[in-house]
Coordinates of C-alpha atoms in Angstrom, one line a residue:
M1 CA 72.8 127.8 103.4
K2 CA 75.2 127.9 106.4
L3 CA 78.8 127.0 105.8
T4 CA 78.6 123.6 107.5
D5 CA 75.7 122.7 105.2
L6 CA 77.9 123.4 102.3
F7 CA 80.7 121.4 104.0
I8 CA 78.4 118.3 104.1
K9 CA 77.2 118.9 100.6
C10 CA 80.8 118.9 99.4
L11 CA 81.4 115.6 101.3
E12 CA 78.4 114.1 99.7
N13 CA 79.7 115.2 96.3
E14 CA 82.9 113.3 97.0
G15 CA 80.9 110.1 97.6
V16 CA 81.5 109.9 101.4
E17 CA 79.4 107.2 103.1
Y18 CA 80.7 107.3 106.7
I19 CA 82.2 109.8 109.0
F20 CA 83.8 108.4 112.2
G21 CA 84.3 110.8 115.1
I22 CA 83.4 112.5 118.3
V23 CA 81.5 115.8 118.3
G24 CA 82.7 118.7 120.5
T25 CA 81.7 122.3 121.0
E26 CA 83.5 123.6 118.0
T27 CA 81.9 121.1 115.7
L28 CA 78.2 121.4 116.8
D29 CA 77.2 123.1 113.6
L30 CA 78.9 120.5 111.5
A31 CA 77.1 117.8 113.5
D32 CA 73.8 119.6 113.0
S33 CA 74.4 119.7 109.2
L34 CA 75.5 116.1 109.1
S35 CA 72.2 115.1 110.8
K36 CA 70.3 116.2 107.7
S37 CA 72.3 114.1 105.3
T38 CA 70.6 111.1 103.8
Q39 CA 73.8 109.8 102.2
I40 CA 76.4 110.0 105.0
Q41 CA 76.1 107.9 108.2
Y42 CA 77.8 109.4 111.2
V43 CA 79.5 106.8 113.4
N44 CA 80.1 108.3 116.9
V45 CA 83.0 106.4 118.4
R46 CA 84.4 106.2 121.9
H47 CA 87.9 107.6 121.2
E48 CA 89.2 109.8 118.3
Q49 CA 92.1 107.4 117.8
G50 CA 89.6 104.7 117.0
A51 CA 87.8 107.0 114.6
A52 CA 91.0 107.6 112.6
F53 CA 91.9 103.9 112.6
M54 CA 88.4 103.1 111.3
A55 CA 88.8 105.6 108.5
D56 CA 92.3 104.3 107.7
I57 CA 91.2 100.6 107.2
Y58 CA 88.0 101.7 105.4
G59 CA 90.1 103.7 103.0
R60 CA 92.6 100.8 102.4
L61 CA 89.7 98.4 101.5
T62 CA 87.5 100.8 99.4
K63 CA 90.3 102.9 97.9
K64 CA 88.2 105.9 98.8
A65 CA 89.2 108.3 101.4
G66 CA 88.0 107.4 104.9
V67 CA 86.8 110.4 106.8
C68 CA 87.2 111.1 110.5
L69 CA 86.1 114.0 112.7
S70 CA 87.2 115.6 115.9
T71 CA 87.1 118.9 117.8
L72 CA 90.0 121.0 118.7
G73 CA 92.8 120.5 121.3
P74 CA 92.6 117.0 122.8
G75 CA 90.3 115.8 120.1
A76 CA 92.9 116.7 117.5
T77 CA 95.8 115.2 119.4
N78 CA 93.9 112.0 119.9
L79 CA 93.2 111.8 116.2
A80 CA 96.8 112.3 115.3
T81 CA 98.0 108.7 115.8
G82 CA 95.5 107.4 113.4
I83 CA 96.2 110.2 110.9
A84 CA 99.9 109.4 111.0
S85 CA 99.2 105.7 110.6
A86 CA 97.2 106.3 107.4
Q87 CA 99.9 108.6 106.1
L88 CA 102.8 106.1 106.6
D89 CA 100.8 103.1 105.4
H90 CA 99.6 105.1 102.4
S91 CA 95.9 104.8 103.1
P92 CA 93.6 107.6 101.9
L93 CA 92.2 109.6 104.8
V94 CA 90.6 113.0 105.3
A95 CA 90.4 114.4 108.8
L96 CA 87.9 117.2 109.6
I97 CA 88.9 119.1 112.7
G98 CA 87.1 121.8 114.6
Q99 CA 89.1 124.8 115.8
A100 CA 88.9 127.9 118.0
G101 CA 87.6 130.9 116.2
V102 CA 90.2 133.0 114.5
E103 CA 89.5 135.9 116.9
R104 CA 91.2 134.0 119.7
Q105 CA 94.0 132.2 117.9
H106 CA 96.5 135.0 118.3
N107 CA 97.2 134.5 122.0
E108 CA 97.0 131.8 124.7
S109 CA 93.5 130.4 124.7
H110 CA 91.5 127.6 126.2
Q111 CA 92.1 124.2 124.4
F112 CA 93.8 126.0 121.5
I113 CA 96.9 124.5 119.9
D114 CA 98.2 125.1 116.3
V115 CA 96.8 121.9 114.8
M116 CA 98.3 122.7 111.4
K117 CA 101.8 122.6 112.8
L118 CA 100.9 119.6 114.9
L119 CA 99.8 117.6 111.9
E120 CA 102.3 118.9 109.3
P121 CA 104.7 115.9 109.5
A122 CA 101.7 113.5 109.7
T123 CA 99.8 114.6 106.5
K124 CA 100.3 115.1 102.8
W125 CA 98.6 118.5 103.1
N126 CA 96.5 120.3 105.7
T127 CA 94.7 123.6 105.7
Q128 CA 92.7 125.8 107.9
I129 CA 89.7 127.5 106.4
Q130 CA 90.4 131.3 106.3
D131 CA 87.7 132.3 103.8
P132 CA 84.3 130.5 103.8
K133 CA 84.2 130.7 100.0
S134 CA 87.3 128.4 99.8
V135 CA 85.5 125.4 101.3
P136 CA 84.5 123.7 98.0
A137 CA 88.1 124.1 96.6
S138 CA 89.6 123.0 99.9
I139 CA 87.5 119.8 100.1
R140 CA 88.1 118.9 96.5
K141 CA 91.8 119.3 96.9
A142 CA 91.8 117.3 100.1
F143 CA 90.1 114.3 98.6
R144 CA 92.1 114.5 95.4
L145 CA 95.4 114.6 97.3
A146 CA 94.4 111.9 99.8
Q147 CA 93.5 109.4 97.0
M148 CA 96.3 110.3 94.6
E149 CA 99.4 108.1 94.6
K150 CA 100.9 107.7 97.0
P151 CA 97.8 108.0 99.1
G152 CA 97.9 109.4 102.6
S153 CA 96.3 111.7 105.1
V154 CA 94.9 115.2 104.6
A155 CA 93.4 117.5 107.3
I156 CA 90.8 120.3 107.0
I157 CA 90.5 122.6 110.0
L158 CA 87.4 124.6 110.4
P159 CA 87.4 127.6 112.9
E160 CA 84.2 127.8 115.0
N161 CA 83.4 131.4 114.0
F162 CA 82.9 130.4 110.3
A163 CA 80.6 127.4 110.9
A164 CA 77.2 129.2 110.9
E165 CA 78.1 131.8 108.3
Q166 CA 75.7 132.0 105.3
I167 CA 77.1 131.2 101.9
L168 CA 75.9 130.3 98.4
N169 CA 78.8 128.3 96.9
E170 CA 78.4 124.9 95.4
P171 CA 80.7 121.8 95.4
L172 CA 83.3 121.5 92.6
P173 CA 82.9 118.6 90.1
V174 CA 84.9 115.5 90.9
T175 CA 87.1 114.6 88.0
P176 CA 89.3 111.5 87.6
T177 CA 93.0 111.7 88.3
P178 CA 95.0 111.1 85.1
E179 CA 97.2 108.0 84.8
T180 CA 100.6 108.0 83.2
V181 CA 102.5 105.2 81.5
P182 CA 106.3 105.2 80.8
D183 CA 107.3 106.1 77.3
V184 CA 108.6 103.6 74.8
T185 CA 112.2 104.6 75.4
S186 CA 112.0 103.8 79.2
L187 CA 110.2 100.5 78.5
Q188 CA 113.0 99.5 76.0
A189 CA 115.7 100.5 78.6
A190 CA 114.0 98.3 81.2
K191 CA 113.9 95.4 78.7
E192 CA 117.6 95.8 77.9
L193 CA 118.5 96.0 81.6
I194 CA 116.7 92.7 82.2
Q195 CA 118.4 91.1 79.2
M196 CA 121.8 92.1 80.6
H197 CA 121.3 90.1 83.8
S198 CA 120.7 86.3 84.4
R199 CA 119.4 86.2 87.9
P200 CA 116.7 88.9 88.5
F201 CA 114.8 88.9 91.8
I202 CA 111.4 90.5 92.1
V203 CA 110.4 92.6 95.2
I204 CA 106.7 93.1 95.5
G205 CA 105.4 96.1 97.5
N206 CA 102.0 97.3 98.7
G207 CA 101.7 99.6 95.7
V208 CA 100.8 96.6 93.6
I209 CA 97.7 96.1 95.8
R210 CA 96.8 99.8 95.9
Q211 CA 97.0 99.9 92.1
E212 CA 95.1 96.6 91.7
A213 CA 97.9 95.3 89.5
A214 CA 98.2 91.8 90.9
I215 CA 96.9 90.0 87.7
E216 CA 99.3 91.9 85.5
L217 CA 102.2 91.2 87.8
E218 CA 101.5 87.5 88.0
T219 CA 101.6 87.4 84.2
F220 CA 105.0 89.2 84.2
I221 CA 106.3 86.8 86.9
N222 CA 105.2 83.8 84.9
T223 CA 107.0 85.2 81.8
L224 CA 110.2 86.2 83.6
Q225 CA 110.3 83.0 85.7
A226 CA 112.3 84.8 88.5
P227 CA 111.8 84.3 92.2
C228 CA 109.6 86.8 94.1
I229 CA 109.2 88.1 97.6
H230 CA 106.4 90.2 99.3
S231 CA 106.6 93.0 101.8
F232 CA 104.4 92.5 104.9
M233 CA 101.7 94.7 103.4
S234 CA 101.7 93.1 99.9
K235 CA 101.0 89.5 101.0
G236 CA 98.4 87.7 98.8
V237 CA 99.7 89.1 95.4
L238 CA 101.0 85.6 94.5
P239 CA 99.2 82.4 95.4
K240 CA 100.7 80.4 98.3
D241 CA 101.6 77.5 96.0
H242 CA 103.1 79.5 93.2
P243 CA 106.5 77.9 92.4
L244 CA 108.2 81.4 92.3
N245 CA 106.7 82.5 95.7
Y246 CA 109.5 83.0 98.2
F247 CA 107.0 84.5 100.6
T248 CA 107.8 87.5 102.9
F249 CA 110.8 89.7 103.7
G250 CA 111.3 92.5 106.2
L251 CA 111.9 90.5 109.3
K252 CA 114.3 91.8 111.9
E253 CA 115.9 88.4 112.5
H254 CA 116.2 85.2 110.4
D255 CA 115.1 86.8 107.2
Y256 CA 115.9 83.6 105.2
V257 CA 114.9 85.1 101.8
L258 CA 117.8 87.4 101.9
L259 CA 120.0 84.4 101.2
G260 CA 118.3 84.1 97.8
M261 CA 118.7 87.8 97.1
D262 CA 122.4 87.5 97.7
E263 CA 122.6 85.2 94.7
A264 CA 120.7 87.7 92.5
D265 CA 122.3 90.1 90.1
L266 CA 119.3 92.5 89.6
L267 CA 116.5 93.6 91.8
I268 CA 113.2 94.4 90.1
V269 CA 111.4 96.4 92.8
I270 CA 107.7 97.0 92.1
G271 CA 105.4 99.3 94.2
F272 CA 107.6 99.1 97.3
D273 CA 107.4 101.7 100.0
F274 CA 110.6 102.4 101.9
V275 CA 108.5 102.9 105.1
E276 CA 108.2 99.2 105.4
Q277 CA 112.0 98.6 105.5
L278 CA 114.9 100.6 104.1
P279 CA 117.0 99.0 101.4
N280 CA 120.2 98.9 103.6
A281 CA 118.5 96.0 105.4
W282 CA 117.8 93.9 102.3
N283 CA 120.2 95.1 99.6
K284 CA 123.5 95.0 101.4
N285 CA 125.3 94.0 98.2
K286 CA 124.0 97.1 96.5
L287 CA 122.6 95.2 93.6
P288 CA 121.4 97.3 90.6
V289 CA 117.7 98.2 90.7
L290 CA 114.9 98.4 88.1
H291 CA 112.5 100.7 89.9
I292 CA 108.8 100.3 88.9
D293 CA 106.4 102.6 90.9
T294 CA 104.0 105.4 90.7
L295 CA 106.6 107.9 91.8
P296 CA 110.3 108.3 91.0
A297 CA 112.8 106.5 93.2
E298 CA 114.3 107.8 96.4
V299 CA 117.9 106.9 95.4
N300 CA 120.6 106.1 97.9
E301 CA 123.7 103.9 97.9
Y302 CA 121.7 100.8 98.8
Y303 CA 119.1 101.5 96.1
P304 CA 121.2 102.1 93.0
V305 CA 118.6 102.6 90.3
K306 CA 119.7 101.8 86.8
C307 CA 116.3 102.3 85.2
E308 CA 112.9 103.6 86.3
L309 CA 109.4 103.0 85.0
V310 CA 107.1 105.6 86.6
G311 CA 103.4 105.6 86.2
S312 CA 100.2 103.5 86.8
L313 CA 101.5 100.1 87.9
K314 CA 98.6 98.3 86.2
K315 CA 99.2 100.0 82.9
T316 CA 103.0 99.9 83.2
I317 CA 103.2 96.2 83.9
H318 CA 100.7 95.5 81.1
A319 CA 103.0 97.4 78.8
L320 CA 106.0 95.3 80.0
N321 CA 104.0 92.2 79.3
Q322 CA 103.5 93.4 75.7
A323 CA 107.3 94.1 75.3
E324 CA 108.3 90.5 74.9
I325 CA 110.5 90.4 78.1
P326 CA 112.9 87.4 77.9
A327 CA 112.5 84.6 80.4
K328 CA 115.2 84.4 83.0
P329 CA 114.5 81.2 84.9
W330 CA 116.6 80.5 88.0
Q331 CA 116.2 79.4 91.6
P332 CA 118.2 80.2 94.7
S333 CA 120.4 77.3 95.9
A334 CA 120.1 75.1 98.9
E335 CA 116.4 74.5 98.4
L336 CA 115.8 77.9 99.9
Q337 CA 112.0 77.8 99.3
T338 CA 111.8 74.6 101.3
Q339 CA 113.9 76.2 104.1
I340 CA 111.5 79.2 104.2
K341 CA 108.4 77.1 104.3
T342 CA 109.8 75.1 107.2
N343 CA 111.2 77.9 109.2
Y344 CA 108.2 80.2 108.7
Q345 CA 105.8 77.2 109.4
I346 CA 103.9 78.0 106.2
Y347 CA 102.4 74.5 106.1
D348 CA 100.4 73.0 108.9
Q349 CA 102.4 70.7 111.0
S350 CA 99.3 69.3 112.8
D351 CA 100.1 71.1 116.1
E352 CA 97.2 70.6 118.4
S353 CA 98.3 73.2 120.9
L354 CA 97.1 76.8 120.9
T355 CA 100.2 78.4 119.5
I356 CA 99.8 81.4 117.2
E357 CA 101.0 79.3 114.2
S358 CA 98.4 76.6 114.8
V359 CA 95.7 79.3 115.1
L360 CA 96.9 80.9 111.8
H361 CA 96.8 77.5 110.0
L362 CA 93.3 77.0 111.3
I363 CA 92.1 80.4 110.1
E364 CA 93.8 79.8 106.7
K365 CA 92.0 76.5 106.4
L366 CA 88.6 77.9 107.3
S367 CA 88.8 81.2 105.5
T368 CA 87.2 82.0 102.2
E369 CA 88.8 84.0 99.4
N370 CA 87.1 87.1 100.8
T371 CA 88.0 86.7 104.5
I372 CA 89.7 89.8 105.8
V373 CA 92.3 89.2 108.6
I374 CA 93.4 92.3 110.5
S375 CA 96.6 92.1 112.5
D376 CA 97.4 94.4 115.4
V377 CA 101.0 95.2 116.2
G378 CA 103.2 93.0 118.4
D379 CA 105.0 89.7 118.3
H380 CA 102.0 88.1 116.7
K381 CA 102.3 90.5 113.7
V382 CA 105.7 88.9 112.9
S383 CA 104.2 85.4 113.1
I384 CA 101.3 86.5 110.8
A385 CA 103.8 88.1 108.3
K386 CA 105.7 84.8 108.2
T387 CA 103.1 82.1 108.4
Y388 CA 99.6 83.3 107.3
Q389 CA 98.9 83.2 103.6
P390 CA 95.8 85.1 102.4
K391 CA 94.0 83.8 99.3
K392 CA 93.8 87.2 97.6
P393 CA 95.5 90.6 97.7
N394 CA 94.2 93.1 100.3
R395 CA 92.7 90.4 102.5
L396 CA 95.4 90.7 105.1
I397 CA 95.7 94.1 106.7
I398 CA 99.0 94.7 108.6
S399 CA 100.0 98.1 109.9
N400 CA 103.7 98.3 109.0
G401 CA 104.5 102.0 108.5
L402 CA 103.7 103.7 111.8
A403 CA 103.0 100.1 113.2
S404 CA 100.7 101.4 115.9
M405 CA 99.3 99.1 118.5
G406 CA 95.5 99.4 119.0
I407 CA 94.6 99.5 115.3
A408 CA 92.9 96.1 115.0
I409 CA 89.6 96.4 116.9
P410 CA 88.6 99.8 115.4
G411 CA 90.1 98.7 112.1
S412 CA 87.7 95.8 112.1
I413 CA 84.8 98.2 112.3
G414 CA 86.1 100.1 109.3
A415 CA 86.7 96.8 107.4
K416 CA 83.1 95.5 108.1
L417 CA 81.6 98.8 106.9
A418 CA 83.8 98.7 103.8
C419 CA 83.0 95.1 103.0
P420 CA 79.8 94.2 104.9
D421 CA 79.4 90.7 103.2
D422 CA 83.0 89.6 103.9
P423 CA 84.1 87.7 107.1
V424 CA 86.4 89.8 109.3
I425 CA 88.8 88.3 111.8
C426 CA 90.8 90.6 114.1
I427 CA 94.0 89.2 115.7
T428 CA 95.3 91.3 118.6
G429 CA 97.6 91.0 121.6
D430 CA 96.3 91.9 125.0
G431 CA 98.3 95.1 124.9
G432 CA 96.8 96.4 121.7
A433 CA 93.3 95.1 122.6
L434 CA 92.9 97.2 125.7
M435 CA 94.0 100.3 123.9
N436 CA 90.7 100.6 122.0
F437 CA 88.5 97.9 123.6
A438 CA 85.8 100.5 124.2
E439 CA 85.0 100.4 120.4
L440 CA 83.2 97.1 121.0
E441 CA 80.3 99.3 122.1
T442 CA 80.5 101.1 118.8
A443 CA 80.5 97.9 116.8
R444 CA 77.6 96.4 118.8
R445 CA 75.6 99.6 118.4
L446 CA 76.2 99.4 114.6
G447 CA 75.0 95.8 114.6
L448 CA 78.2 94.5 113.1
S449 CA 79.5 90.9 113.2
F450 CA 83.1 89.9 113.3
T451 CA 85.5 87.8 115.4
I452 CA 88.2 89.1 117.7
I453 CA 91.0 86.8 118.8
I454 CA 93.0 88.1 121.8
L455 CA 96.3 86.5 122.5
D456 CA 96.3 86.7 126.3
D457 CA 99.8 86.3 127.7
S458 CA 100.0 89.3 130.1
M459 CA 103.0 90.7 128.4
L460 CA 104.4 92.8 125.5
K461 CA 105.9 89.6 124.1
L462 CA 108.0 91.2 121.4
E463 CA 109.7 93.5 123.9
V464 CA 110.1 90.6 126.3
K465 CA 112.0 88.6 123.7
Q466 CA 114.1 91.6 122.6
M467 CA 115.1 92.5 126.2
D468 CA 115.8 88.9 127.1
K469 CA 118.1 88.6 124.1
K470 CA 119.8 92.0 124.7
F471 CA 120.0 92.0 128.5
G472 CA 119.3 88.5 129.7
D473 CA 116.2 89.7 131.5
H474 CA 113.2 92.0 130.9
Y475 CA 111.6 94.9 132.8
G476 CA 108.4 96.9 132.5
V477 CA 106.8 94.8 129.9
T478 CA 104.4 92.5 131.9
F479 CA 101.1 93.3 133.4
Q480 CA 97.8 91.7 134.6
N481 CA 94.7 91.4 132.4
P482 CA 91.0 91.6 133.2
D483 CA 88.9 88.6 132.5
F484 CA 88.3 89.2 128.7
V485 CA 85.3 86.9 128.6
Q486 CA 83.5 88.9 131.4
L487 CA 84.7 92.2 129.9
A488 CA 83.2 91.2 126.5
N489 CA 80.0 90.1 128.2
S490 CA 79.8 93.5 130.0
F491 CA 79.5 95.1 126.5
G492 CA 76.8 92.7 125.6
V493 CA 79.2 90.7 123.4
K494 CA 79.8 87.0 123.5
G495 CA 83.1 86.0 125.1
I496 CA 84.6 82.5 124.8
R497 CA 87.8 81.0 126.2
P498 CA 88.6 77.8 124.2
K499 CA 90.9 75.2 125.8
S500 CA 92.0 73.4 122.6
I501 CA 92.5 73.9 118.9
A502 CA 89.5 71.6 118.2
E503 CA 87.3 73.8 120.4
L504 CA 88.6 76.9 118.6
E505 CA 87.9 75.3 115.3
N506 CA 84.2 74.7 116.2
I507 CA 83.9 78.4 117.2
L508 CA 85.4 79.7 114.0
K509 CA 83.3 77.4 111.9
E510 CA 80.2 79.2 113.1
P511 CA 78.8 81.8 110.7
Q512 CA 79.5 85.4 111.8
R513 CA 76.2 86.6 113.1
E514 CA 77.4 88.6 116.0
I515 CA 80.6 89.9 117.6
V516 CA 82.6 87.2 119.3
V517 CA 85.6 87.8 121.5
I518 CA 87.9 84.8 121.8
D519 CA 90.2 84.9 124.8
L520 CA 93.2 82.8 123.8
V521 CA 95.3 82.2 126.9
T522 CA 98.8 81.6 125.6
K523 CA 100.9 82.0 128.7
N524 CA 104.4 80.7 128.2
E525 CA 106.2 79.3 131.2
S526 CA 109.5 80.5 129.7
Y527 CA 108.3 84.0 130.6
P528 CA 107.1 84.0 134.2
Q529 CA 104.6 86.8 135.0

């Protein structure tokens, strides 16, 4: 068989269902081989960035590596943003990238850049095929690394001159990654550390969702009876009405929950990724830390680790639950939980205007346990992090590592392919929406059904707020929008512009049978255009 046939055979062996990408001259043989696969569906997209975002969100929801494809040069550079997003948000992704033949890589050459160097800081590992016989080992290593904690991005680069070469190799067997559990000594040390302190505070990170340890963690929390907070990306681990839920931290301003942490004497940090927010922002008092994660701690003066439990979070927390951890019931003073609920507008205050908070309350009211909400990046992301409460883990997707605008619309395609029976609602600003709006054509071609809510205010609202606060005025952060309803219609997609929250409710109550774009005009007179 030719090398690209083996390539596809290895991808099938890894259980790949979809490849998102754009074909170029250097990947023609790979596309030809892919056309013969009965297992893998190729999704040709409108921009490589969208392909990587689709693979990213698909990977987050399935816990299998999402796969994206590009050619060399501009294809690879377009792919890079989505690759970096998956890397920093710890989503498993494998990028397949065509490259110039090795015979022309030694000098200046048309469309050639060193993709390995380009992607080095944006991947866990990348490799260029130098020997066709190494393809099975390279692909097995790529998927193993991409999916291994902490997950991330891996890239395989295939020079054009090898693509059609004949080869007889076979895929390597896929074997499970072994899981570790802390030893008895470490578990005893953790128990003793908790016993020494009277006011522990639990910090929940995205690793709990990745490791599917929410049930075990809730048991631990119920036993310990200590207050808990979620990072942006871990929302949904605790139910909204859990008495120990102090909701979300990681805000730049008015992070009320930090008042409660100031009263604590021990932080129990579980599955938290520093990429969401460094400890110097939330552990200013340098409280001692019990670190529970899949990898050893990155220690600094604001993260003074006194004990570490390293291993599978599901198994580690289960072991803690068997260790008869003593209860340490306490609550922060000044009715902090009530303050947070009020200031973050967590409960519906019957606002009939089309504010982001009223929209979020409406979505929360109408959503099922399986509804997936995908947030783009912007001022609305902060509102979603504060106000919206998903009913289950991994049902709210927020990009908070690279925090790249433009992820939500292509991400909704990845979500719908990963979870075809689950409702998907994309919330995006007008800035992020137009970055990848062309992927509506991809979604419609695939026959997908989901809802896109565009917050249409003709500005980068977060930057407007920041500049107004810092300088008393703003510059370079407003623009004019197209008519989103007409633009959606031009793609053969339904576009609607509701005038009231009641009208929006009627739209959202409709079963998702097609793509619907909701143009939510939210212009604020405080910010003239």
